[in-house]
Amino acid sequence: MPVIGVIGGSGLYAVDGLQDATWRAQDTPWGAPSDEMLHGTLDGTEMIFLPRHGRGHVHSPSTVPYRANVAAMKAAGVTHLVSVSATGSFREEMAPGDLVIVDQFIDRTFAREKSFFGTGCVAHVSVAHPVCPALSAACARAARTAGATVHEGGTYLAMEGPQFSTLAESRLYRDWGCDVIGMTNMPEAKLAREAELHYASVAMVTDYDSWHPDHGSVQITDIIATLQANVARATAMVANLPAEVTDAPCDEGCDRALDHAVMTAPEARDPAVVERLRAIAGRVL
């Protein structure tokens, strides 16, 4: 049976409806995750939730402990990891209130550790296709059942933040063909790939980025209202996931992403580094 993990972004700090729900601490070789994790079951499926910014929103996009978050999910037995995050939109048709099932990323972050591997044990993992198509399709079905307007496919521009983009940057990213912009899906997606998790990204559109000619007239109260409505849609989507997520074989090979990825010869690997990496790469080490 799959174990579904959900990492919730801005505004999503818990999941309602879990049976036998308990908050539990989880340590990892990369430190503690953003918060305790909420364990429970939903329609007979084990589900684990983690608020990316912590309850009360205490972590900025740059200080989120991304490696610890993904490692904690892996250690807890998660097989399918769904990311939910608030984003701006570069496309008129991807309107505030809509959900976008992301399938590509452009990483413009620069102040974050982006890999579990490094000196002592080097690995190169392909992220050409950074999300799991089957899990992404399951999220789309679950979101539509929840009544959301869903766009399947979209490129997510990950910026460092915490400031929003300038008008010039917004226009540039739009010209690049990006669809939504956010601050938290990188390096999360890359780390999920290294941890051999099925990963999907659901972007909740809260506003048009600064490229939009009407953006200046949008009030922060409007954005917060949209965010709250999006959280309701995302919560309903999460409630529908157990009926949609299966343990069918993955055509993208998410659960085998480390095959042939470790480059350091066994005799040259640092034993202490290898021991730490067993938490996410024990299958190949």
PDB file of C-alpha atoms in Angstrom:
ATOM      1  CA  MET A   1       0.000   0.000   0.000  1.00  0.00           C
ATOM      2  CA  PRO A   2       1.295   3.487  -0.769  1.00  0.00           C
ATOM      3  CA  VAL A   3       2.043   5.866   2.082  1.00  0.00           C
ATOM      4  CA  ILE A   4       1.096   9.409   1.073  1.00  0.00           C
ATOM      5  CA  GLY A   5       3.088  12.357   2.331  1.00  0.00           C
ATOM      6  CA  VAL A   6       1.870  15.927   1.949  1.00  0.00           C
ATOM      7  CA  ILE A   7       4.040  19.004   2.381  1.00  0.00           C
ATOM      8  CA  GLY A   8       1.789  22.014   2.838  1.00  0.00           C
ATOM      9  CA  GLY A   9       2.776  25.534   1.828  1.00  0.00           C
ATOM     10  CA  SER A  10       1.592  28.966   2.926  1.00  0.00           C
ATOM     11  CA  GLY A  11      -1.792  28.746   4.608  1.00  0.00           C
ATOM     12  CA  LEU A  12      -1.865  24.944   4.810  1.00  0.00           C
ATOM     13  CA  TYR A  13      -0.693  23.966   8.280  1.00  0.00           C
ATOM     14  CA  ALA A  14      -2.774  20.852   9.007  1.00  0.00           C
ATOM     15  CA  VAL A  15      -4.991  18.267   7.322  1.00  0.00           C
ATOM     16  CA  ASP A  16      -8.526  17.734   8.556  1.00  0.00           C
ATOM     17  CA  GLY A  17     -10.234  14.362   8.694  1.00  0.00           C
ATOM     18  CA  LEU A  18      -7.271  12.106   9.531  1.00  0.00           C
ATOM     19  CA  GLN A  19      -8.178   9.193  11.756  1.00  0.00           C
ATOM     20  CA  ASP A  20      -5.984   8.594  14.841  1.00  0.00           C
ATOM     21  CA  ALA A  21      -4.104  11.789  14.033  1.00  0.00           C
ATOM     22  CA  THR A  22      -1.002  12.484  16.130  1.00  0.00           C
ATOM     23  CA  TRP A  23       1.829  14.988  15.801  1.00  0.00           C
ATOM     24  CA  ARG A  24       5.216  13.263  16.081  1.00  0.00           C
ATOM     25  CA  ALA A  25       8.763  14.569  16.136  1.00  0.00           C
ATOM     26  CA  GLN A  26      11.197  13.120  13.594  1.00  0.00           C
ATOM     27  CA  ASP A  27      14.938  13.681  13.567  1.00  0.00           C
ATOM     28  CA  THR A  28      17.188  13.055  10.552  1.00  0.00           C
ATOM     29  CA  PRO A  29      20.927  13.106   9.814  1.00  0.00           C
ATOM     30  CA  TRP A  30      20.260  16.583   8.362  1.00  0.00           C
ATOM     31  CA  GLY A  31      18.562  17.885  11.479  1.00  0.00           C
ATOM     32  CA  ALA A  32      14.913  18.321  12.377  1.00  0.00           C
ATOM     33  CA  PRO A  33      12.265  19.066   9.747  1.00  0.00           C
ATOM     34  CA  SER A  34      10.219  22.270   9.699  1.00  0.00           C
ATOM     35  CA  ASP A  35       7.857  20.984  12.379  1.00  0.00           C
ATOM     36  CA  GLU A  36       6.497  17.803  13.864  1.00  0.00           C
ATOM     37  CA  MET A  37       4.674  15.623  11.355  1.00  0.00           C
ATOM     38  CA  LEU A  38       0.980  14.786  11.539  1.00  0.00           C
ATOM     39  CA  HIS A  39       0.460  11.022  11.207  1.00  0.00           C
ATOM     40  CA  GLY A  40      -2.898   9.398  10.573  1.00  0.00           C
ATOM     41  CA  THR A  41      -5.004   7.403   8.163  1.00  0.00           C
ATOM     42  CA  LEU A  42      -7.546   8.503   5.616  1.00  0.00           C
ATOM     43  CA  ASP A  43      -9.937   5.952   4.125  1.00  0.00           C
ATOM     44  CA  GLY A  44      -7.558   3.216   5.194  1.00  0.00           C
ATOM     45  CA  THR A  45      -4.475   4.832   3.633  1.00  0.00           C
ATOM     46  CA  GLU A  46      -1.590   5.968   5.803  1.00  0.00           C
ATOM     47  CA  MET A  47      -0.963   9.696   5.380  1.00  0.00           C
ATOM     48  CA  ILE A  48       1.706  11.983   6.830  1.00  0.00           C
ATOM     49  CA  PHE A  49       1.528  15.770   6.713  1.00  0.00           C
ATOM     50  CA  LEU A  50       4.285  18.338   7.250  1.00  0.00           C
ATOM     51  CA  PRO A  51       3.795  22.135   7.203  1.00  0.00           C
ATOM     52  CA  ARG A  52       6.706  23.378   5.089  1.00  0.00           C
ATOM     53  CA  HIS A  53       7.045  26.686   6.935  1.00  0.00           C
ATOM     54  CA  GLY A  54       6.117  25.230  10.328  1.00  0.00           C
ATOM     55  CA  ARG A  55       2.929  25.933  12.237  1.00  0.00           C
ATOM     56  CA  GLY A  56       2.710  29.682  12.637  1.00  0.00           C
ATOM     57  CA  HIS A  57       4.838  30.168   9.489  1.00  0.00           C
ATOM     58  CA  VAL A  58       8.236  30.470  11.165  1.00  0.00           C
ATOM     59  CA  HIS A  59      10.545  29.494   8.263  1.00  0.00           C
ATOM     60  CA  SER A  60      11.274  31.761   5.316  1.00  0.00           C
ATOM     61  CA  PRO A  61      11.687  30.124   1.886  1.00  0.00           C
ATOM     62  CA  SER A  62      15.480  30.293   2.274  1.00  0.00           C
ATOM     63  CA  THR A  63      15.568  28.792   5.776  1.00  0.00           C
ATOM     64  CA  VAL A  64      13.179  25.879   5.248  1.00  0.00           C
ATOM     65  CA  PRO A  65      15.189  22.723   6.125  1.00  0.00           C
ATOM     66  CA  TYR A  66      14.516  21.055   2.776  1.00  0.00           C
ATOM     67  CA  ARG A  67      16.883  18.102   3.237  1.00  0.00           C
ATOM     68  CA  ALA A  68      15.500  17.329   6.684  1.00  0.00           C
ATOM     69  CA  ASN A  69      11.913  17.603   5.408  1.00  0.00           C
ATOM     70  CA  VAL A  70      12.411  15.109   2.589  1.00  0.00           C
ATOM     71  CA  ALA A  71      14.567  12.790   4.705  1.00  0.00           C
ATOM     72  CA  ALA A  72      11.928  12.812   7.460  1.00  0.00           C
ATOM     73  CA  MET A  73       9.259  11.803   4.957  1.00  0.00           C
ATOM     74  CA  LYS A  74      11.475   9.001   3.675  1.00  0.00           C
ATOM     75  CA  ALA A  75      12.240   7.801   7.207  1.00  0.00           C
ATOM     76  CA  ALA A  76       8.536   7.776   8.055  1.00  0.00           C
ATOM     77  CA  GLY A  77       7.879   5.366   5.183  1.00  0.00           C
ATOM     78  CA  VAL A  78       6.369   7.805   2.678  1.00  0.00           C
ATOM     79  CA  THR A  79       6.358   6.505  -0.896  1.00  0.00           C
ATOM     80  CA  HIS A  80       4.309   9.214  -2.636  1.00  0.00           C
ATOM     81  CA  LEU A  81       5.036  12.849  -1.779  1.00  0.00           C
ATOM     82  CA  VAL A  82       2.640  15.646  -2.783  1.00  0.00           C
ATOM     83  CA  SER A  83       3.802  19.245  -2.554  1.00  0.00           C
ATOM     84  CA  VAL A  84       1.197  21.996  -2.202  1.00  0.00           C
ATOM     85  CA  SER A  85       2.361  25.606  -2.520  1.00  0.00           C
ATOM     86  CA  ALA A  86       1.064  29.103  -3.170  1.00  0.00           C
ATOM     87  CA  THR A  87       2.243  30.705  -6.420  1.00  0.00           C
ATOM     88  CA  GLY A  88       1.827  33.664  -8.690  1.00  0.00           C
ATOM     89  CA  SER A  89       0.741  33.157 -12.297  1.00  0.00           C
ATOM     90  CA  PHE A  90       2.319  34.290 -15.571  1.00  0.00           C
ATOM     91  CA  ARG A  91      -0.665  33.184 -17.648  1.00  0.00           C
ATOM     92  CA  GLU A  92      -4.030  34.915 -17.956  1.00  0.00           C
ATOM     93  CA  GLU A  93      -5.784  31.554 -18.205  1.00  0.00           C
ATOM     94  CA  MET A  94      -4.172  30.322 -14.966  1.00  0.00           C
ATOM     95  CA  ALA A  95      -6.270  32.583 -12.808  1.00  0.00           C
ATOM     96  CA  PRO A  96      -6.217  33.190  -9.058  1.00  0.00           C
ATOM     97  CA  GLY A  97      -8.051  30.307  -7.413  1.00  0.00           C
ATOM     98  CA  ASP A  98      -6.932  27.746 -10.011  1.00  0.00           C
ATOM     99  CA  LEU A  99      -4.657  24.772  -9.297  1.00  0.00           C
ATOM    100  CA  VAL A 100      -1.727  23.985 -11.611  1.00  0.00           C
ATOM    101  CA  ILE A 101      -0.203  20.497 -11.696  1.00  0.00           C
ATOM    102  CA  VAL A 102       3.442  21.397 -12.278  1.00  0.00           C
ATOM    103  CA  ASP A 103       5.592  19.194 -14.489  1.00  0.00           C
ATOM    104  CA  GLN A 104       8.776  21.264 -14.980  1.00  0.00           C
ATOM    105  CA  PHE A 105      10.947  23.659 -12.990  1.00  0.00           C
ATOM    106  CA  ILE A 106      13.498  26.390 -13.543  1.00  0.00           C
ATOM    107  CA  ASP A 107      15.645  26.760 -10.448  1.00  0.00           C
ATOM    108  CA  ARG A 108      16.777  30.333  -9.702  1.00  0.00           C
ATOM    109  CA  THR A 109      17.506  29.730  -6.001  1.00  0.00           C
ATOM    110  CA  PHE A 110      21.066  30.216  -4.756  1.00  0.00           C
ATOM    111  CA  ALA A 111      21.177  30.114  -0.937  1.00  0.00           C
ATOM    112  CA  ARG A 112      20.184  26.499  -0.264  1.00  0.00           C
ATOM    113  CA  GLU A 113      21.786  23.072   0.013  1.00  0.00           C
ATOM    114  CA  LYS A 114      20.454  21.172  -2.988  1.00  0.00           C
ATOM    115  CA  SER A 115      21.684  17.604  -2.581  1.00  0.00           C
ATOM    116  CA  PHE A 116      22.049  14.896   0.028  1.00  0.00           C
ATOM    117  CA  PHE A 117      25.269  13.824  -1.688  1.00  0.00           C
ATOM    118  CA  GLY A 118      28.649  15.565  -1.805  1.00  0.00           C
ATOM    119  CA  THR A 119      32.257  15.160  -0.728  1.00  0.00           C
ATOM    120  CA  GLY A 120      32.789  11.586   0.419  1.00  0.00           C
ATOM    121  CA  CYS A 121      30.028  10.153  -1.748  1.00  0.00           C
ATOM    122  CA  VAL A 122      29.162  11.884  -5.007  1.00  0.00           C
ATOM    123  CA  ALA A 123      26.030  11.165  -7.043  1.00  0.00           C
ATOM    124  CA  HIS A 124      24.426  12.687 -10.128  1.00  0.00           C
ATOM    125  CA  VAL A 125      20.665  12.142 -10.415  1.00  0.00           C
ATOM    126  CA  SER A 126      18.655  13.005 -13.500  1.00  0.00           C
ATOM    127  CA  VAL A 127      15.870  15.528 -12.968  1.00  0.00           C
ATOM    128  CA  ALA A 128      14.973  15.859 -16.638  1.00  0.00           C
ATOM    129  CA  HIS A 129      11.491  14.722 -15.641  1.00  0.00           C
ATOM    130  CA  PRO A 130      11.268  15.940 -12.040  1.00  0.00           C
ATOM    131  CA  VAL A 131       7.742  14.815 -11.175  1.00  0.00           C
ATOM    132  CA  CYS A 132       5.936  11.493 -11.217  1.00  0.00           C
ATOM    133  CA  PRO A 133       3.378  11.471 -14.066  1.00  0.00           C
ATOM    134  CA  ALA A 134       1.141   8.915 -12.358  1.00  0.00           C
ATOM    135  CA  LEU A 135       1.052  10.787  -9.051  1.00  0.00           C
ATOM    136  CA  SER A 136       0.540  14.100 -10.867  1.00  0.00           C
ATOM    137  CA  ALA A 137      -2.424  12.636 -12.749  1.00  0.00           C
ATOM    138  CA  ALA A 138      -3.844  11.325  -9.459  1.00  0.00           C
ATOM    139  CA  CYS A 139      -3.587  14.829  -7.978  1.00  0.00           C
ATOM    140  CA  ALA A 140      -5.381  16.283 -11.005  1.00  0.00           C
ATOM    141  CA  ARG A 141      -8.229  13.798 -10.650  1.00  0.00           C
ATOM    142  CA  ALA A 142      -8.478  14.407  -6.914  1.00  0.00           C
ATOM    143  CA  ALA A 143      -8.531  18.186  -7.441  1.00  0.00           C
ATOM    144  CA  ARG A 144     -11.246  18.017 -10.096  1.00  0.00           C
ATOM    145  CA  THR A 145     -13.347  15.821  -7.842  1.00  0.00           C
ATOM    146  CA  ALA A 146     -12.951  18.559  -5.227  1.00  0.00           C
ATOM    147  CA  GLY A 147     -14.408  21.056  -7.704  1.00  0.00           C
ATOM    148  CA  ALA A 148     -11.194  22.923  -8.521  1.00  0.00           C
ATOM    149  CA  THR A 149     -10.268  24.375 -11.900  1.00  0.00           C
ATOM    150  CA  VAL A 150      -7.172  22.377 -12.808  1.00  0.00           C
ATOM    151  CA  HIS A 151      -4.414  22.957 -15.361  1.00  0.00           C
ATOM    152  CA  GLU A 152      -2.316  19.862 -16.066  1.00  0.00           C
ATOM    153  CA  GLY A 153       1.249  20.785 -16.914  1.00  0.00           C
ATOM    154  CA  GLY A 154       3.145  23.956 -16.192  1.00  0.00           C
ATOM    155  CA  THR A 155       6.645  25.271 -15.580  1.00  0.00           C
ATOM    156  CA  TYR A 156       7.379  26.557 -12.075  1.00  0.00           C
ATOM    157  CA  LEU A 157      10.023  29.295 -11.713  1.00  0.00           C
ATOM    158  CA  ALA A 158      11.618  28.889  -8.279  1.00  0.00           C
ATOM    159  CA  MET A 159      13.053  32.178  -7.022  1.00  0.00           C
ATOM    160  CA  GLU A 160      15.055  32.704  -3.842  1.00  0.00           C
ATOM    161  CA  GLY A 161      12.843  35.325  -2.205  1.00  0.00           C
ATOM    162  CA  PRO A 162      11.679  36.384   0.279  1.00  0.00           C
ATOM    163  CA  GLN A 163      10.943  39.461  -1.819  1.00  0.00           C
ATOM    164  CA  PHE A 164       8.678  39.077  -4.838  1.00  0.00           C
ATOM    165  CA  SER A 165      10.047  39.595  -8.350  1.00  0.00           C
ATOM    166  CA  THR A 166      10.615  42.949  -9.980  1.00  0.00           C
ATOM    167  CA  LEU A 167       8.552  43.915 -13.005  1.00  0.00           C
ATOM    168  CA  ALA A 168      11.564  43.289 -15.260  1.00  0.00           C
ATOM    169  CA  GLU A 169      12.101  39.823 -13.765  1.00  0.00           C
ATOM    170  CA  SER A 170       8.405  38.997 -14.050  1.00  0.00           C
ATOM    171  CA  ARG A 171       8.389  39.926 -17.733  1.00  0.00           C
ATOM    172  CA  LEU A 172      11.588  37.924 -18.312  1.00  0.00           C
ATOM    173  CA  TYR A 173      10.251  34.761 -16.670  1.00  0.00           C
ATOM    174  CA  ARG A 174       7.037  35.092 -18.650  1.00  0.00           C
ATOM    175  CA  ASP A 175       9.077  35.376 -21.878  1.00  0.00           C
ATOM    176  CA  TRP A 176      10.999  32.257 -20.844  1.00  0.00           C
ATOM    177  CA  GLY A 177       7.742  30.315 -20.992  1.00  0.00           C
ATOM    178  CA  CYS A 178       7.270  29.905 -17.246  1.00  0.00           C
ATOM    179  CA  ASP A 179       3.701  29.499 -16.027  1.00  0.00           C
ATOM    180  CA  VAL A 180       3.841  30.008 -12.262  1.00  0.00           C
ATOM    181  CA  ILE A 181       6.339  31.432  -9.793  1.00  0.00           C
ATOM    182  CA  GLY A 182       7.070  30.405  -6.236  1.00  0.00           C
ATOM    183  CA  MET A 183       9.875  30.134  -3.700  1.00  0.00           C
ATOM    184  CA  THR A 184       9.792  26.636  -2.228  1.00  0.00           C
ATOM    185  CA  ASN A 185       9.636  23.770  -4.747  1.00  0.00           C
ATOM    186  CA  MET A 186      13.400  23.869  -5.257  1.00  0.00           C
ATOM    187  CA  PRO A 187      15.420  22.101  -4.054  1.00  0.00           C
ATOM    188  CA  GLU A 188      12.501  20.079  -2.686  1.00  0.00           C
ATOM    189  CA  ALA A 189      11.799  18.381  -6.040  1.00  0.00           C
ATOM    190  CA  LYS A 190      15.463  17.536  -6.577  1.00  0.00           C
ATOM    191  CA  LEU A 191      15.793  16.072  -3.085  1.00  0.00           C
ATOM    192  CA  ALA A 192      12.642  13.995  -3.509  1.00  0.00           C
ATOM    193  CA  ARG A 193      14.189  12.590  -6.672  1.00  0.00           C
ATOM    194  CA  GLU A 194      17.382  11.673  -4.809  1.00  0.00           C
ATOM    195  CA  ALA A 195      15.283  10.031  -2.106  1.00  0.00           C
ATOM    196  CA  GLU A 196      13.521   7.939  -4.788  1.00  0.00           C
ATOM    197  CA  LEU A 197      10.083   9.242  -3.864  1.00  0.00           C
ATOM    198  CA  HIS A 198       7.185   9.653  -6.253  1.00  0.00           C
ATOM    199  CA  TYR A 199       6.774  13.439  -6.246  1.00  0.00           C
ATOM    200  CA  ALA A 200       4.040  15.751  -7.495  1.00  0.00           C
ATOM    201  CA  SER A 201       3.684  19.516  -7.224  1.00  0.00           C
ATOM    202  CA  VAL A 202       0.322  21.275  -6.949  1.00  0.00           C
ATOM    203  CA  ALA A 203       0.536  25.059  -7.335  1.00  0.00           C
ATOM    204  CA  MET A 204      -2.265  27.138  -5.819  1.00  0.00           C
ATOM    205  CA  VAL A 205      -2.498  30.382  -7.814  1.00  0.00           C
ATOM    206  CA  THR A 206      -3.094  33.337  -5.486  1.00  0.00           C
ATOM    207  CA  ASP A 207      -2.407  36.243  -7.856  1.00  0.00           C
ATOM    208  CA  TYR A 208      -0.942  37.352 -11.150  1.00  0.00           C
ATOM    209  CA  ASP A 209       2.688  38.282 -10.778  1.00  0.00           C
ATOM    210  CA  SER A 210       3.801  41.884 -11.366  1.00  0.00           C
ATOM    211  CA  TRP A 211       3.732  41.500 -15.181  1.00  0.00           C
ATOM    212  CA  HIS A 212      -0.048  41.811 -15.196  1.00  0.00           C
ATOM    213  CA  PRO A 213      -1.311  45.327 -15.998  1.00  0.00           C
ATOM    214  CA  ASP A 214      -3.965  45.094 -13.276  1.00  0.00           C
ATOM    215  CA  HIS A 215      -1.630  43.715 -10.622  1.00  0.00           C
ATOM    216  CA  GLY A 216      -1.140  47.079  -8.969  1.00  0.00           C
ATOM    217  CA  SER A 217      -4.833  47.326  -8.194  1.00  0.00           C
ATOM    218  CA  VAL A 218      -4.905  44.000  -6.347  1.00  0.00           C
ATOM    219  CA  GLN A 219      -5.107  44.415  -2.586  1.00  0.00           C
ATOM    220  CA  ILE A 220      -3.300  42.111  -0.163  1.00  0.00           C
ATOM    221  CA  THR A 221      -6.684  41.330   1.388  1.00  0.00           C
ATOM    222  CA  ASP A 222      -7.799  39.944  -1.990  1.00  0.00           C
ATOM    223  CA  ILE A 223      -4.707  37.728  -2.179  1.00  0.00           C
ATOM    224  CA  ILE A 224      -5.262  36.428   1.358  1.00  0.00           C
ATOM    225  CA  ALA A 225      -8.907  35.681   0.568  1.00  0.00           C
ATOM    226  CA  THR A 226      -7.826  33.750  -2.535  1.00  0.00           C
ATOM    227  CA  LEU A 227      -5.199  31.895  -0.514  1.00  0.00           C
ATOM    228  CA  GLN A 228      -7.782  30.836   2.039  1.00  0.00           C
ATOM    229  CA  ALA A 229     -10.122  29.610  -0.693  1.00  0.00           C
ATOM    230  CA  ASN A 230      -7.225  27.730  -2.309  1.00  0.00           C
ATOM    231  CA  VAL A 231      -6.400  26.044   0.983  1.00  0.00           C
ATOM    232  CA  ALA A 232      -9.992  24.796   1.168  1.00  0.00           C
ATOM    233  CA  ARG A 233      -9.667  23.364  -2.359  1.00  0.00           C
ATOM    234  CA  ALA A 234      -6.282  21.825  -1.594  1.00  0.00           C
ATOM    235  CA  THR A 235      -7.610  20.256   1.610  1.00  0.00           C
ATOM    236  CA  ALA A 236     -10.493  18.726  -0.345  1.00  0.00           C
ATOM    237  CA  MET A 237      -8.023  17.454  -2.946  1.00  0.00           C
ATOM    238  CA  VAL A 238      -5.898  15.816  -0.246  1.00  0.00           C
ATOM    239  CA  ALA A 239      -9.010  14.106   1.121  1.00  0.00           C
ATOM    240  CA  ASN A 240      -9.566  12.560  -2.320  1.00  0.00           C
ATOM    241  CA  LEU A 241      -6.006  11.293  -2.780  1.00  0.00           C
ATOM    242  CA  PRO A 242      -6.433   7.838  -1.166  1.00  0.00           C
ATOM    243  CA  ALA A 243      -8.957   6.912  -3.837  1.00  0.00           C
ATOM    244  CA  GLU A 244      -6.599   7.974  -6.632  1.00  0.00           C
ATOM    245  CA  VAL A 245      -3.070   6.990  -5.562  1.00  0.00           C
ATOM    246  CA  THR A 246      -2.034   3.410  -6.252  1.00  0.00           C
ATOM    247  CA  ASP A 247       1.141   1.385  -5.972  1.00  0.00           C
ATOM    248  CA  ALA A 248       1.175   0.597  -9.690  1.00  0.00           C
ATOM    249  CA  PRO A 249       4.661   0.419 -11.277  1.00  0.00           C
ATOM    250  CA  CYS A 250       6.106   3.822 -12.129  1.00  0.00           C
ATOM    251  CA  ASP A 251       6.951   4.346 -15.806  1.00  0.00           C
ATOM    252  CA  GLU A 252       9.226   7.263 -14.908  1.00  0.00           C
ATOM    253  CA  GLY A 253      11.355   5.161 -12.560  1.00  0.00           C
ATOM    254  CA  CYS A 254      10.998   7.498  -9.571  1.00  0.00           C
ATOM    255  CA  ASP A 255      11.643   4.656  -7.137  1.00  0.00           C
ATOM    256  CA  ARG A 256      14.816   3.690  -9.050  1.00  0.00           C
ATOM    257  CA  ALA A 257      16.278   7.165  -9.598  1.00  0.00           C
ATOM    258  CA  LEU A 258      19.575   6.251  -7.910  1.00  0.00           C
ATOM    259  CA  ASP A 259      20.323   3.336 -10.230  1.00  0.00           C
ATOM    260  CA  HIS A 260      23.828   4.063 -11.599  1.00  0.00           C
ATOM    261  CA  ALA A 261      23.796   7.550  -9.990  1.00  0.00           C
ATOM    262  CA  VAL A 262      26.491   7.054  -7.313  1.00  0.00           C
ATOM    263  CA  MET A 263      29.851   7.890  -8.892  1.00  0.00           C
ATOM    264  CA  THR A 264      32.295   7.471  -5.993  1.00  0.00           C
ATOM    265  CA  ALA A 265      33.978   4.063  -5.962  1.00  0.00           C
ATOM    266  CA  PRO A 266      33.001   1.946  -2.936  1.00  0.00           C
ATOM    267  CA  GLU A 267      36.548   1.903  -1.574  1.00  0.00           C
ATOM    268  CA  ALA A 268      36.787   5.706  -1.839  1.00  0.00           C
ATOM    269  CA  ARG A 269      33.550   6.501  -0.016  1.00  0.00           C
ATOM    270  CA  ASP A 270      33.702   8.179   3.380  1.00  0.00           C
ATOM    271  CA  PRO A 271      32.126   5.675   5.816  1.00  0.00           C
ATOM    272  CA  ALA A 272      30.574   8.450   7.924  1.00  0.00           C
ATOM    273  CA  VAL A 273      28.987  10.029   4.855  1.00  0.00           C
ATOM    274  CA  VAL A 274      27.720   6.659   3.651  1.00  0.00           C
ATOM    275  CA  GLU A 275      26.178   5.954   7.042  1.00  0.00           C
ATOM    276  CA  ARG A 276      24.315   9.273   6.931  1.00  0.00           C
ATOM    277  CA  LEU A 277      23.152   8.636   3.357  1.00  0.00           C
ATOM    278  CA  ARG A 278      21.635   5.263   4.257  1.00  0.00           C
ATOM    279  CA  ALA A 279      18.601   7.205   5.485  1.00  0.00           C
ATOM    280  CA  ILE A 280      17.667   8.097   1.912  1.00  0.00           C
ATOM    281  CA  ALA A 281      19.846   5.901  -0.304  1.00  0.00           C
ATOM    282  CA  GLY A 282      20.106   2.645   1.593  1.00  0.00           C
ATOM    283  CA  ARG A 283      18.773   0.701  -1.400  1.00  0.00           C
ATOM    284  CA  VAL A 284      21.900   1.379  -3.456  1.00  0.00           C
ATOM    285  CA  LEU A 285      24.451   1.689  -0.663  1.00  0.00           C
TER     286      LEU A 285
END
